[in-house]
PDB file of C-alpha atoms in Angstrom:
ATOM      1  CA  UNK Y   1     -39.520  29.880  43.686  1.00  0.00           C
ATOM      2  CA  UNK Y   2     -37.801  30.103  47.121  1.00  0.00           C
ATOM      3  CA  UNK Y   3     -41.180  30.356  48.827  1.00  0.00           C
ATOM      4  CA  UNK Y   4     -42.441  27.349  46.862  1.00  0.00           C
ATOM      5  CA  UNK Y   5     -39.383  25.270  47.932  1.00  0.00           C
ATOM      6  CA  UNK Y   6     -39.905  26.228  51.615  1.00  0.00           C
ATOM      7  CA  UNK Y   7     -43.612  25.308  51.475  1.00  0.00           C
ATOM      8  CA  UNK Y   8     -42.734  21.993  49.795  1.00  0.00           C
ATOM      9  CA  UNK Y   9     -40.072  21.167  52.430  1.00  0.00           C
ATOM     10  CA  UNK Y  10     -42.411  22.132  55.299  1.00  0.00           C
ATOM     11  CA  UNK Y  11     -45.185  20.013  53.736  1.00  0.00           C
ATOM     12  CA  UNK Y  12     -42.856  17.026  53.367  1.00  0.00           C
ATOM     13  CA  UNK Y  13     -41.635  17.359  56.970  1.00  0.00           C
ATOM     14  CA  UNK Y  14     -45.234  17.662  58.217  1.00  0.00           C
ATOM     15  CA  UNK Y  15     -46.234  14.610  56.139  1.00  0.00           C
ATOM     16  CA  UNK Y  16     -43.364  12.560  57.581  1.00  0.00           C
ATOM     17  CA  UNK Y  17     -44.365  13.570  61.143  1.00  0.00           C
ATOM     18  CA  UNK Y  18     -48.006  12.611  60.448  1.00  0.00           C
ATOM     19  CA  UNK Y  19     -46.937   9.229  59.037  1.00  0.00           C
ATOM     20  CA  UNK Y  20     -44.687   8.599  62.039  1.00  0.00           C
ATOM     21  CA  UNK Y  21     -47.500   9.554  64.453  1.00  0.00           C
ATOM     22  CA  UNK Y  22     -49.984   7.124  62.834  1.00  0.00           C
ATOM     23  CA  UNK Y  23     -47.376   4.363  62.593  1.00  0.00           C
ATOM     24  CA  UNK Y  24     -46.584   4.704  66.307  1.00  0.00           C
ATOM     25  CA  UNK Y  25     -50.294   4.689  67.149  1.00  0.00           C
ATOM     26  CA  UNK Y  26     -50.775   1.471  65.148  1.00  0.00           C
ATOM     27  CA  UNK Y  27     -47.785  -0.178  66.829  1.00  0.00           C
ATOM     28  CA  UNK Y  28     -49.294   0.510  70.258  1.00  0.00           C
ATOM     29  CA  UNK Y  29     -52.270  -1.828  69.726  1.00  0.00           C
ATOM     30  CA  UNK Y  30     -54.302  -2.494  72.836  1.00  0.00           C
ATOM     31  CA  UNK Y  31     -53.586  -6.149  73.679  1.00  0.00           C
ATOM     32  CA  UNK Y  32     -56.987  -6.522  75.383  1.00  0.00           C
ATOM     33  CA  UNK Y  33     -58.728  -5.460  72.168  1.00  0.00           C
ATOM     34  CA  UNK Y  34     -56.637  -8.002  70.259  1.00  0.00           C
ATOM     35  CA  UNK Y  35     -57.460 -10.778  72.768  1.00  0.00           C
ATOM     36  CA  UNK Y  36     -61.184  -9.929  72.644  1.00  0.00           C
ATOM     37  CA  UNK Y  37     -61.069 -10.124  68.858  1.00  0.00           C
ATOM     38  CA  UNK Y  38     -59.387 -13.542  68.930  1.00  0.00           C
ATOM     39  CA  UNK Y  39     -62.014 -14.877  71.352  1.00  0.00           C
ATOM     40  CA  UNK Y  40     -64.727 -13.945  68.871  1.00  0.00           C
ATOM     41  CA  UNK Y  41     -63.044 -15.813  66.018  1.00  0.00           C
ATOM     42  CA  UNK Y  42     -64.917 -18.924  64.848  1.00  0.00           C
ATOM     43  CA  UNK Y  43     -63.566 -22.382  65.595  1.00  0.00           C
ATOM     44  CA  UNK Y  44     -60.901 -23.787  63.315  1.00  0.00           C
ATOM     45  CA  UNK Y  45     -62.149 -26.549  60.995  1.00  0.00           C
ATOM     46  CA  UNK Y  46     -59.856 -29.235  59.599  1.00  0.00           C
ATOM     47  CA  UNK Y  47     -60.939 -31.902  57.115  1.00  0.00           C
ATOM     48  CA  UNK Y  48     -59.551 -35.303  56.104  1.00  0.00           C
ATOM     49  CA  UNK Y  49     -56.917 -35.892  58.772  1.00  0.00           C
ATOM     50  CA  UNK Y  50     -54.828 -39.081  58.831  1.00  0.00           C
ATOM     51  CA  UNK Y  51     -52.438 -39.776  61.690  1.00  0.00           C
ATOM     52  CA  UNK Y  52     -50.197 -42.738  62.434  1.00  0.00           C
ATOM     53  CA  UNK Y  53     -48.283 -43.309  65.657  1.00  0.00           C
ATOM     54  CA  UNK Y  54     -46.271 -46.150  67.193  1.00  0.00           C
ATOM     55  CA  UNK Y  55     -47.090 -46.911  70.831  1.00  0.00           C
ATOM     56  CA  UNK Y  56     -45.180 -49.745  72.532  1.00  0.00           C
ATOM     57  CA  UNK Y  57     -44.493 -51.366  69.154  1.00  0.00           C
ATOM     58  CA  UNK Y  58     -48.121 -51.264  68.006  1.00  0.00           C
ATOM     59  CA  UNK Y  59     -49.089 -49.016  65.087  1.00  0.00           C
ATOM     60  CA  UNK Y  60     -52.174 -46.842  65.682  1.00  0.00           C
ATOM     61  CA  UNK Y  61     -53.769 -45.204  62.632  1.00  0.00           C
ATOM     62  CA  UNK Y  62     -56.517 -42.590  62.943  1.00  0.00           C
ATOM     63  CA  UNK Y  63     -58.624 -41.097  60.154  1.00  0.00           C
ATOM     64  CA  UNK Y  64     -60.930 -38.168  60.867  1.00  0.00           C
ATOM     65  CA  UNK Y  65     -62.978 -36.714  57.994  1.00  0.00           C
ATOM     66  CA  UNK Y  66     -64.058 -33.587  59.930  1.00  0.00           C
ATOM     67  CA  UNK Y  67     -62.659 -31.914  63.042  1.00  0.00           C
ATOM     68  CA  UNK Y  68     -63.295 -28.520  64.573  1.00  0.00           C
ATOM     69  CA  UNK Y  69     -61.207 -27.006  67.313  1.00  0.00           C
ATOM     70  CA  UNK Y  70     -62.728 -24.866  70.017  1.00  0.00           C
ATOM     71  CA  UNK Y  71     -60.036 -23.931  72.519  1.00  0.00           C
ATOM     72  CA  UNK Y  72     -58.540 -27.120  73.967  1.00  0.00           C
ATOM     73  CA  UNK Y  73     -61.469 -29.258  72.781  1.00  0.00           C
ATOM     74  CA  UNK Y  74     -61.491 -30.995  69.401  1.00  0.00           C
ATOM     75  CA  UNK Y  75     -64.963 -32.026  68.192  1.00  0.00           C
ATOM     76  CA  UNK Y  76     -65.107 -34.667  65.503  1.00  0.00           C
ATOM     77  CA  UNK Y  77     -67.580 -36.204  63.130  1.00  0.00           C
ATOM     78  CA  UNK Y  78     -66.773 -39.781  62.242  1.00  0.00           C
ATOM     79  CA  UNK Y  79     -63.632 -41.543  63.368  1.00  0.00           C
ATOM     80  CA  UNK Y  80     -61.752 -44.613  62.120  1.00  0.00           C
ATOM     81  CA  UNK Y  81     -59.109 -46.132  64.413  1.00  0.00           C
ATOM     82  CA  UNK Y  82     -56.903 -49.097  63.517  1.00  0.00           C
ATOM     83  CA  UNK Y  83     -54.383 -50.741  65.847  1.00  0.00           C
ATOM     84  CA  UNK Y  84     -51.936 -53.181  64.279  1.00  0.00           C
ATOM     85  CA  UNK Y  85     -50.513 -55.194  67.160  1.00  0.00           C
ATOM     86  CA  UNK Y  86     -46.806 -56.004  66.901  1.00  0.00           C
ATOM     87  CA  UNK Y  87     -47.368 -59.600  68.046  1.00  0.00           C
ATOM     88  CA  UNK Y  88     -50.098 -60.074  65.427  1.00  0.00           C
ATOM     89  CA  UNK Y  89     -53.739 -59.215  65.082  1.00  0.00           C
ATOM     90  CA  UNK Y  90     -55.452 -55.865  64.860  1.00  0.00           C
ATOM     91  CA  UNK Y  91     -58.273 -53.750  66.277  1.00  0.00           C
ATOM     92  CA  UNK Y  92     -60.621 -51.580  64.288  1.00  0.00           C
ATOM     93  CA  UNK Y  93     -63.067 -49.032  65.726  1.00  0.00           C
ATOM     94  CA  UNK Y  94     -65.490 -46.763  63.921  1.00  0.00           C
ATOM     95  CA  UNK Y  95     -67.326 -44.005  65.789  1.00  0.00           C
ATOM     96  CA  UNK Y  96     -70.021 -41.569  64.670  1.00  0.00           C
ATOM     97  CA  UNK Y  97     -68.899 -38.463  66.595  1.00  0.00           C
ATOM     98  CA  UNK Y  98     -67.109 -37.365  69.742  1.00  0.00           C
ATOM     99  CA  UNK Y  99     -64.445 -35.108  71.180  1.00  0.00           C
ATOM    100  CA  UNK Y 100     -60.876 -35.024  72.443  1.00  0.00           C
ATOM    101  CA  UNK Y 101     -59.877 -32.658  75.246  1.00  0.00           C
ATOM    102  CA  UNK Y 102     -56.239 -31.676  74.761  1.00  0.00           C
ATOM    103  CA  UNK Y 103     -55.769 -30.136  78.209  1.00  0.00           C
ATOM    104  CA  UNK Y 104     -56.922 -33.192  80.203  1.00  0.00           C
ATOM    105  CA  UNK Y 105     -55.993 -35.746  77.474  1.00  0.00           C
ATOM    106  CA  UNK Y 106     -59.371 -37.522  77.404  1.00  0.00           C
ATOM    107  CA  UNK Y 107     -61.429 -38.736  74.437  1.00  0.00           C
ATOM    108  CA  UNK Y 108     -65.109 -39.667  74.153  1.00  0.00           C
ATOM    109  CA  UNK Y 109     -66.627 -41.295  71.045  1.00  0.00           C
ATOM    110  CA  UNK Y 110     -70.298 -42.176  70.420  1.00  0.00           C
ATOM    111  CA  UNK Y 111     -71.853 -45.160  68.617  1.00  0.00           C
ATOM    112  CA  UNK Y 112     -68.859 -47.470  68.404  1.00  0.00           C
ATOM    113  CA  UNK Y 113     -68.648 -50.428  66.033  1.00  0.00           C
ATOM    114  CA  UNK Y 114     -65.578 -52.479  65.378  1.00  0.00           C
ATOM    115  CA  UNK Y 115     -63.633 -55.717  65.303  1.00  0.00           C
ATOM    116  CA  UNK Y 116     -60.913 -57.253  67.446  1.00  0.00           C
ATOM    117  CA  UNK Y 117     -58.668 -59.739  65.684  1.00  0.00           C
ATOM    118  CA  UNK Y 118     -56.676 -61.664  68.265  1.00  0.00           C
ATOM    119  CA  UNK Y 119     -54.122 -64.246  67.160  1.00  0.00           C
ATOM    120  CA  UNK Y 120     -53.535 -67.295  69.301  1.00  0.00           C
ATOM    121  CA  UNK Y 121     -51.885 -70.704  68.920  1.00  0.00           C
ATOM    122  CA  UNK Y 122     -54.961 -71.971  66.995  1.00  0.00           C
ATOM    123  CA  UNK Y 123     -54.724 -69.267  64.327  1.00  0.00           C
ATOM    124  CA  UNK Y 124     -56.828 -66.508  65.750  1.00  0.00           C
ATOM    125  CA  UNK Y 125     -60.310 -65.206  66.194  1.00  0.00           C
ATOM    126  CA  UNK Y 126     -62.227 -62.142  65.079  1.00  0.00           C
ATOM    127  CA  UNK Y 127     -64.795 -60.600  67.407  1.00  0.00           C
ATOM    128  CA  UNK Y 128     -67.248 -57.875  66.468  1.00  0.00           C
ATOM    129  CA  UNK Y 129     -68.116 -55.227  69.014  1.00  0.00           C
ATOM    130  CA  UNK Y 130     -70.723 -52.516  69.460  1.00  0.00           C
ATOM    131  CA  UNK Y 131     -71.220 -49.890  72.155  1.00  0.00           C
ATOM    132  CA  UNK Y 132     -73.137 -46.632  72.630  1.00  0.00           C
ATOM    133  CA  UNK Y 133     -69.926 -44.879  73.757  1.00  0.00           C
ATOM    134  CA  UNK Y 134     -66.225 -45.229  74.404  1.00  0.00           C
ATOM    135  CA  UNK Y 135     -64.014 -43.259  76.817  1.00  0.00           C
ATOM    136  CA  UNK Y 136     -60.238 -43.150  76.649  1.00  0.00           C
ATOM    137  CA  UNK Y 137     -57.945 -41.465  79.181  1.00  0.00           C
ATOM    138  CA  UNK Y 138     -54.345 -41.176  78.038  1.00  0.00           C
ATOM    139  CA  UNK Y 139     -52.868 -41.872  81.491  1.00  0.00           C
ATOM    140  CA  UNK Y 140     -54.708 -45.224  81.743  1.00  0.00           C
ATOM    141  CA  UNK Y 141     -54.050 -48.394  79.760  1.00  0.00           C
ATOM    142  CA  UNK Y 142     -57.705 -49.185  79.054  1.00  0.00           C
ATOM    143  CA  UNK Y 143     -60.648 -48.178  76.912  1.00  0.00           C
ATOM    144  CA  UNK Y 144     -63.872 -47.847  78.908  1.00  0.00           C
ATOM    145  CA  UNK Y 145     -67.390 -48.613  77.683  1.00  0.00           C
ATOM    146  CA  UNK Y 146     -69.514 -46.950  80.396  1.00  0.00           C
ATOM    147  CA  UNK Y 147     -72.857 -47.525  78.623  1.00  0.00           C
ATOM    148  CA  UNK Y 148     -72.315 -51.181  77.885  1.00  0.00           C
ATOM    149  CA  UNK Y 149     -70.596 -53.395  75.351  1.00  0.00           C
ATOM    150  CA  UNK Y 150     -71.707 -56.185  73.029  1.00  0.00           C
ATOM    151  CA  UNK Y 151     -69.044 -58.570  71.678  1.00  0.00           C
ATOM    152  CA  UNK Y 152     -69.974 -61.384  69.306  1.00  0.00           C
ATOM    153  CA  UNK Y 153     -68.781 -63.804  66.655  1.00  0.00           C
ATOM    154  CA  UNK Y 154     -70.286 -66.887  64.991  1.00  0.00           C
ATOM    155  CA  UNK Y 155     -70.162 -68.877  68.271  1.00  0.00           C
ATOM    156  CA  UNK Y 156     -71.271 -66.558  71.062  1.00  0.00           C
ATOM    157  CA  UNK Y 157     -72.706 -63.191  72.043  1.00  0.00           C
ATOM    158  CA  UNK Y 158     -71.544 -61.303  75.175  1.00  0.00           C
ATOM    159  CA  UNK Y 159     -73.642 -58.407  76.441  1.00  0.00           C
ATOM    160  CA  UNK Y 160     -72.567 -56.346  79.465  1.00  0.00           C
ATOM    161  CA  UNK Y 161     -73.812 -53.051  80.972  1.00  0.00           C
ATOM    162  CA  UNK Y 162     -70.268 -51.725  81.601  1.00  0.00           C
ATOM    163  CA  UNK Y 163     -66.821 -52.930  80.526  1.00  0.00           C
ATOM    164  CA  UNK Y 164     -63.296 -51.977  79.593  1.00  0.00           C
ATOM    165  CA  UNK Y 165     -60.621 -53.450  77.370  1.00  0.00           C
ATOM    166  CA  UNK Y 166     -56.992 -53.251  78.430  1.00  0.00           C
ATOM    167  CA  UNK Y 167     -54.069 -52.875  76.031  1.00  0.00           C
ATOM    168  CA  UNK Y 168     -53.707 -56.680  75.766  1.00  0.00           C
ATOM    169  CA  UNK Y 169     -57.300 -57.073  74.585  1.00  0.00           C
ATOM    170  CA  UNK Y 170     -58.643 -58.510  77.846  1.00  0.00           C
ATOM    171  CA  UNK Y 171     -62.280 -57.511  78.380  1.00  0.00           C
ATOM    172  CA  UNK Y 172     -63.173 -56.764  82.021  1.00  0.00           C
ATOM    173  CA  UNK Y 173     -66.885 -56.944  82.835  1.00  0.00           C
ATOM    174  CA  UNK Y 174     -67.353 -54.331  85.546  1.00  0.00           C
ATOM    175  CA  UNK Y 175     -70.979 -55.239  86.388  1.00  0.00           C
ATOM    176  CA  UNK Y 176     -71.301 -58.754  85.042  1.00  0.00           C
ATOM    177  CA  UNK Y 177     -72.761 -59.773  81.724  1.00  0.00           C
ATOM    178  CA  UNK Y 178     -74.668 -62.391  79.783  1.00  0.00           C
ATOM    179  CA  UNK Y 179     -73.116 -64.871  77.343  1.00  0.00           C
ATOM    180  CA  UNK Y 180     -75.337 -66.532  74.768  1.00  0.00           C
ATOM    181  CA  UNK Y 181     -73.912 -69.439  72.792  1.00  0.00           C
ATOM    182  CA  UNK Y 182     -75.073 -69.158  69.191  1.00  0.00           C
ATOM    183  CA  UNK Y 183     -73.255 -72.168  67.730  1.00  0.00           C
ATOM    184  CA  UNK Y 184     -75.155 -75.438  68.150  1.00  0.00           C
ATOM    185  CA  UNK Y 185     -73.419 -78.129  70.210  1.00  0.00           C
ATOM    186  CA  UNK Y 186     -72.596 -81.362  68.335  1.00  0.00           C
TER     187      UNK Y 186
END
């Protein structure tokens, strides 16, 4: 019985030492192996995002049905942007796909369609717009349309090869443009 107790105690002590050894080995994970494993992880996918933010009194709402993150770059499929202007009026943009780079704070969206509702002393006006692409740089106060922009309503059509819109809604034609009046003169 004494021999059995000694063997049991020695076995327990040996078991504890083995457990401690393996625990210490697991605690000393190689950080490079961990980093390599994280780099091989697939991109993070997020669905049905809705964001709202106030910027200079205007309310910006963004809806993104699908977004995947790959490092500092966010790739998106479909994008709805609404800007409710504090002085009245609103902007609406819809884009097919694009990306946002978090490190350089730049966005690019393809196949833009939308409306600009601008209120004035005569009640207001709604313009439709279309463009192959839109670029936005956070540090600037403008949205660029480097591949052209078409703006139209029931009275006219403006087509330009390159333009931008500043935060007040003023459209700057960087390389000229063509205006076609569509409403007959009386």
